[in-house]
Short mmCIF file of C-alpha atoms in Angstrom, two decimals:
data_model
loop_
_atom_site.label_atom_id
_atom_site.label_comp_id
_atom_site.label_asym_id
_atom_site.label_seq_id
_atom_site.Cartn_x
_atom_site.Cartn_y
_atom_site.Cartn_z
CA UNK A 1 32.57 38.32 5.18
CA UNK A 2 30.14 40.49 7.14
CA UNK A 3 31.83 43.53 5.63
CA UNK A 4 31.42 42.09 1.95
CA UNK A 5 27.76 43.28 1.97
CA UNK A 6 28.51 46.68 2.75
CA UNK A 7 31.15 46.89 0.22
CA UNK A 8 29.02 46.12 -1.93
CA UNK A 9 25.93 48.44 -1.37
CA UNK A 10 28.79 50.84 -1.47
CA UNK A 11 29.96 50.15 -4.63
CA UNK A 12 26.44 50.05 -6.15
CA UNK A 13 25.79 53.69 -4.83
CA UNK A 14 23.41 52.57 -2.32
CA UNK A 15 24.21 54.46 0.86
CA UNK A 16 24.55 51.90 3.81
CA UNK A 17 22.20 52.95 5.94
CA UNK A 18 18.87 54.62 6.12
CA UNK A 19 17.88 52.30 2.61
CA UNK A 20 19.12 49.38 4.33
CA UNK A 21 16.88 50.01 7.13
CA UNK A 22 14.21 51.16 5.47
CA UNK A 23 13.78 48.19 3.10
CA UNK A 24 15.00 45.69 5.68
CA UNK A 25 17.76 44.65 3.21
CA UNK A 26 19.72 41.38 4.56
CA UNK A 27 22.57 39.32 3.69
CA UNK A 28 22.07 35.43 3.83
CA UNK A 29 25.55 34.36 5.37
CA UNK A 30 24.56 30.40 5.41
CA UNK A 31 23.91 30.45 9.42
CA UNK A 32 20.46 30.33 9.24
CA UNK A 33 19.83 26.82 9.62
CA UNK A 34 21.55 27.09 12.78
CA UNK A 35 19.18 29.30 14.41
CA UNK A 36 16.02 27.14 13.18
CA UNK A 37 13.61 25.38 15.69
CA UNK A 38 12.85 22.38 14.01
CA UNK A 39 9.02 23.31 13.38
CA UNK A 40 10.07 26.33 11.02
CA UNK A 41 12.31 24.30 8.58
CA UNK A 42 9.19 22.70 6.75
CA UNK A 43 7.75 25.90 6.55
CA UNK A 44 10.66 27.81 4.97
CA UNK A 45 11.20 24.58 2.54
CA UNK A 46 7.46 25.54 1.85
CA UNK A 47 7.69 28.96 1.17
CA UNK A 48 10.81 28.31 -0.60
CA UNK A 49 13.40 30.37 1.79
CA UNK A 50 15.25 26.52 1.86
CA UNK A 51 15.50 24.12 -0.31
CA UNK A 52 16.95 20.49 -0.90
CA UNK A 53 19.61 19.52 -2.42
CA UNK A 54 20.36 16.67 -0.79
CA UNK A 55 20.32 18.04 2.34
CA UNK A 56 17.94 21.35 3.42
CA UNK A 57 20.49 24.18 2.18
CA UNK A 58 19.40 28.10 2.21
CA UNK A 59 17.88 29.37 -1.32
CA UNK A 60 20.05 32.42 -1.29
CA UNK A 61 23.12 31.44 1.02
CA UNK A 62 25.83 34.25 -0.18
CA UNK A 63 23.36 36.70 -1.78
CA UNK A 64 21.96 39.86 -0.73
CA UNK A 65 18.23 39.66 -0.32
CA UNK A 66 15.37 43.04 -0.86
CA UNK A 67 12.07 41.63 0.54
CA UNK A 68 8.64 42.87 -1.04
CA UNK A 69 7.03 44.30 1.45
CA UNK A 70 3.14 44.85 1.48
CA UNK A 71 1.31 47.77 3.53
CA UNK A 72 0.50 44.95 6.12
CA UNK A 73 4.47 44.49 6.69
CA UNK A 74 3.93 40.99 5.03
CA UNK A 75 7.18 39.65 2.90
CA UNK A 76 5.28 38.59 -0.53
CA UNK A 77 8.78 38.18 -2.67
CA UNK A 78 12.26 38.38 -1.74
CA UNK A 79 14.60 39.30 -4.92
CA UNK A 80 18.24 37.70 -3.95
CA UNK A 81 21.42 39.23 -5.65
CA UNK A 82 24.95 36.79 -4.99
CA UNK A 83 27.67 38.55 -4.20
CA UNK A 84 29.75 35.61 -3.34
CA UNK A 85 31.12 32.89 -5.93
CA UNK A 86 29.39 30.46 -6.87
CA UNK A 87 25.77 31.56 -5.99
CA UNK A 88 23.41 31.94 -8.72
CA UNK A 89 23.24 35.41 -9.78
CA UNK A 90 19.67 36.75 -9.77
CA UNK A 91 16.94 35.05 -7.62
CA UNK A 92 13.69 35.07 -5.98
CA UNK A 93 11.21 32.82 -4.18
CA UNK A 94 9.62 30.09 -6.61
CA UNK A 95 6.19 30.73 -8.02
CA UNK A 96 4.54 33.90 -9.32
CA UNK A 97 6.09 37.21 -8.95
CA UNK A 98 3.70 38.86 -5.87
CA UNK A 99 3.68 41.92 -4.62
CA UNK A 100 5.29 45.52 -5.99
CA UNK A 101 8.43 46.94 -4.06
CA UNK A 102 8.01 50.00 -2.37
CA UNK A 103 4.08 50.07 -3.07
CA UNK A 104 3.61 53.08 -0.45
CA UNK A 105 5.00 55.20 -3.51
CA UNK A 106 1.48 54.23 -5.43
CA UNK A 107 0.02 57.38 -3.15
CA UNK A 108 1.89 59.85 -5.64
CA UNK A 109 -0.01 60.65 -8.88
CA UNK A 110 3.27 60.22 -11.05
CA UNK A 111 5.11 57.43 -10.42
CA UNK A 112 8.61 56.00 -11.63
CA UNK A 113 8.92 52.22 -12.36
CA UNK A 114 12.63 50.52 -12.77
CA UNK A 115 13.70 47.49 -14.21
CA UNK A 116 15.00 45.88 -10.59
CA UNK A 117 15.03 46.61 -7.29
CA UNK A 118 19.10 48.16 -7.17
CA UNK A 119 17.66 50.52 -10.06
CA UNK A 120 14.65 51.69 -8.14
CA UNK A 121 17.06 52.17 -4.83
CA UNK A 122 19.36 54.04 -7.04
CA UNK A 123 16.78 56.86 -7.98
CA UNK A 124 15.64 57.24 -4.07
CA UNK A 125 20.07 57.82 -3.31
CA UNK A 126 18.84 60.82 -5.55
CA UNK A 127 15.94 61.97 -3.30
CA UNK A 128 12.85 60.23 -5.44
CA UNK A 129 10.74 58.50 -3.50
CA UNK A 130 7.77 57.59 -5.89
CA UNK A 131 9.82 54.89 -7.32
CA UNK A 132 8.43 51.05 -7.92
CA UNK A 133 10.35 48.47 -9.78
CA UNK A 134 9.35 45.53 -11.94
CA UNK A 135 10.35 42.19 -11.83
CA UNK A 136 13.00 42.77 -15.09
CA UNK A 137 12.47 44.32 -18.38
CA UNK A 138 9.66 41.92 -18.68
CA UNK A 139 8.33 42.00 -15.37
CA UNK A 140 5.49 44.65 -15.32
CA UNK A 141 2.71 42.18 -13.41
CA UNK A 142 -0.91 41.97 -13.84
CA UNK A 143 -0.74 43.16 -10.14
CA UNK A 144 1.10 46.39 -10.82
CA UNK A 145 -0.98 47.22 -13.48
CA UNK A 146 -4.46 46.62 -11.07
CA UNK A 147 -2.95 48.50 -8.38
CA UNK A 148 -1.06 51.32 -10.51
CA UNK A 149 -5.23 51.85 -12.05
CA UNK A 150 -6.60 51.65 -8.72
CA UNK A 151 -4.62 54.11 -7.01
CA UNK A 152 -5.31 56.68 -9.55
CA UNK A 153 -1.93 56.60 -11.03
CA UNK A 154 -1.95 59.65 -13.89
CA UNK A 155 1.47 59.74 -14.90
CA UNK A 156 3.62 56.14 -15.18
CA UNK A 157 7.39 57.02 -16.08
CA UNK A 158 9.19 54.10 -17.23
CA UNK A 159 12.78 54.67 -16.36
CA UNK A 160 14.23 50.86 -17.84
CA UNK A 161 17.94 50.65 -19.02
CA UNK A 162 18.51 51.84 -22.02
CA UNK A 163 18.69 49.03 -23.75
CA UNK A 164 16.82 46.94 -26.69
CA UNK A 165 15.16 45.01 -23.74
CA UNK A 166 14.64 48.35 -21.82
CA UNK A 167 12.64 49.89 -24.90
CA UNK A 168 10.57 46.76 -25.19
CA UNK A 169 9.61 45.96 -21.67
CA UNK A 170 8.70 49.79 -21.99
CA UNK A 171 6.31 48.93 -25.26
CA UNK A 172 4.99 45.56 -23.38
CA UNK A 173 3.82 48.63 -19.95
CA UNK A 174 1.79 50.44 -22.98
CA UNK A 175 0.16 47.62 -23.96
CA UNK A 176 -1.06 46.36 -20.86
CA UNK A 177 -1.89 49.90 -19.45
CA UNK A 178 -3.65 50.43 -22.99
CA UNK A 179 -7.20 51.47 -22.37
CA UNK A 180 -6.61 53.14 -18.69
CA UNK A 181 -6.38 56.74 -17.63
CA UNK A 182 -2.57 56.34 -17.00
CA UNK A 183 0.06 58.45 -19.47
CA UNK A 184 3.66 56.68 -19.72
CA UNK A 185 6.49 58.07 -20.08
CA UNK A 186 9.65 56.81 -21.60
CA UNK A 187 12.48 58.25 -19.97
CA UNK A 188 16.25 57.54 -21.79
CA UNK A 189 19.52 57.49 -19.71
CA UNK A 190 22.58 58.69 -21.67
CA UNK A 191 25.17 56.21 -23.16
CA UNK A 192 23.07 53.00 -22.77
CA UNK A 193 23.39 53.22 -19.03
CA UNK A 194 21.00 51.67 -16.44
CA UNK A 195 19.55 53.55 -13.59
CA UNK A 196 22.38 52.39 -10.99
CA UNK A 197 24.99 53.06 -13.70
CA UNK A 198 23.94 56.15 -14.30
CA UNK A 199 23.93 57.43 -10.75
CA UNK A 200 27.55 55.69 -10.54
CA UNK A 201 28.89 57.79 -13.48
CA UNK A 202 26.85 61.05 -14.05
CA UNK A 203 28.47 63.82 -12.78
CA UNK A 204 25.33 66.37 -11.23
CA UNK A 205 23.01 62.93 -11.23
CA UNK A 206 20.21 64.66 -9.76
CA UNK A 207 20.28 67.59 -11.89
CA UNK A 208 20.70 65.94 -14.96
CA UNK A 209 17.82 63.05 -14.08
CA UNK A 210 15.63 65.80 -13.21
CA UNK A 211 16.11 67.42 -16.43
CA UNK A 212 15.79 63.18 -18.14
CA UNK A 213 12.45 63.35 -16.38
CA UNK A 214 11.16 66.47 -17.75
CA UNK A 215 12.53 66.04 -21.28
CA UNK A 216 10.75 61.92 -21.31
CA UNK A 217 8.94 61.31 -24.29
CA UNK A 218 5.15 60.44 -23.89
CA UNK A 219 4.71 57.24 -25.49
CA UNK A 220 1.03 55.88 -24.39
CA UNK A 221 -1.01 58.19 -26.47
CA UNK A 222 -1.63 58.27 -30.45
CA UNK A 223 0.72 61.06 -31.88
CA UNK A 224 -2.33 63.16 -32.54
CA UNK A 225 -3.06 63.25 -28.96
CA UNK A 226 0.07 63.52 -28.05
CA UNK A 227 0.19 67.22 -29.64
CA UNK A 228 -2.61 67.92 -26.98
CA UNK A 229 -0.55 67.20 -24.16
CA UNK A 230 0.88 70.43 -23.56
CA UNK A 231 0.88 70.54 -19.20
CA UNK A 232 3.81 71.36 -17.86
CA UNK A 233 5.37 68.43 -15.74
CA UNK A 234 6.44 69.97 -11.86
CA UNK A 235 8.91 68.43 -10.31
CA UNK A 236 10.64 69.59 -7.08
#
């Protein structure tokens, strides 16, 4: 069982190591009540890390989980993903989406935002580290949009599947961003793929995403601006 996590990291693209580290991903193997004093437990049934059922059973017992990590090294989310039967697919802690993964990247001036957290770990495997990822194709937050503004964000490059729900979780970023300094780009994987798929099956993925980048369509301005916006974008 411990090797079922690696396996799949593997499988997904995501080289076992430095990511794993880096983004303190974990594996909830169902021991953890074990190693509890008995003053935590009401404060993880609190926070939501356990939950009852019954009896006090982990949230995401058989899942892989990707904590949110703020600048303070303070957990605000953790996004679970099963990879056991029986475990429910896609979760996170109850409440309000807080907090944006990877928020360090908001230093860059062009930034990429994903639909998920595997997507946005996909695009570093290819040496991007300016990447941020929504909460689903619906998941752009009130928070990322504050903090994407504050930072002086100039260039927002929505990299979403390329999908109907891709293209309008891509429309819903314009609207909220509409009124601020910060140009979004629509950037379209080949053959409906998703960022992870697309690192899975493109031969030459970081040449061709490079090239996806360059070629994205700029779809925050009116299409008389958009005439206007001749700059080159650099990318190394």
């Amino acid at each position: 069982e411990q090797q079922a996590p690696i396996e799949y990291l593997m499988k997904r693209g995501l080289r076992f190591g430095e990511l794993v580290e880096d983004f303190k991903i974990g594996f909830c193997d169902g021991s953890l009540l074990e190693k509890l004093t008995p003053e935590l437990t009401p404060q993880l049934l609190e926070i939501g890390v356990l939950r009852k059922n019954g009896k006090v059973i982990e949230r995401f017992q058989g899942a892989l989980v990707f904590p949110v990590i703020d600048e303070n090294g303070t957990i605000t989310e953790i996004y679970a993903r099963a990879i056991t039967q029986g475990a429910e697919k896609h979760q996170y802690l109850p409440g309000a989406h807080r907090g944006i993964f990877n928020s360090r990247a908001l230093i860059a001036k062009e930034i990429i935002i994903t639909e998920s957290i595997i997507d946005a770990l996909s695009l570093m495997t290819l040496g991007y580290r300016n990447v941020i990822a929504a909460y689903g194709s619906q998941g752009f937050t009130e928070e990322m949009r504050e903090r994407l503004i504050s930072a002086g964000c100039e260039r927002l490059y929505v990299a979403f599947d390329a999908d109907n729900a891709g293209n309008r979780g891509a429309e819903k970023i314009v609207e909220k961003l509409h009124g601020s300094a910060v140009q979004i780009y629509r950037v379209t994987f080949p053959d409906g793929f998703d960022p992870n798929e697309f690192i899975r099956k493109t031969e030459n993925a970081q040449t061709v995403f490079k090239d996806l980048i360059i070629n994205s369509s700029l779809i925050s301005l009116a299409e008389e601006a958009k005439a206007e916006m001749t700059a080159p974008k650099d990318w190394e």
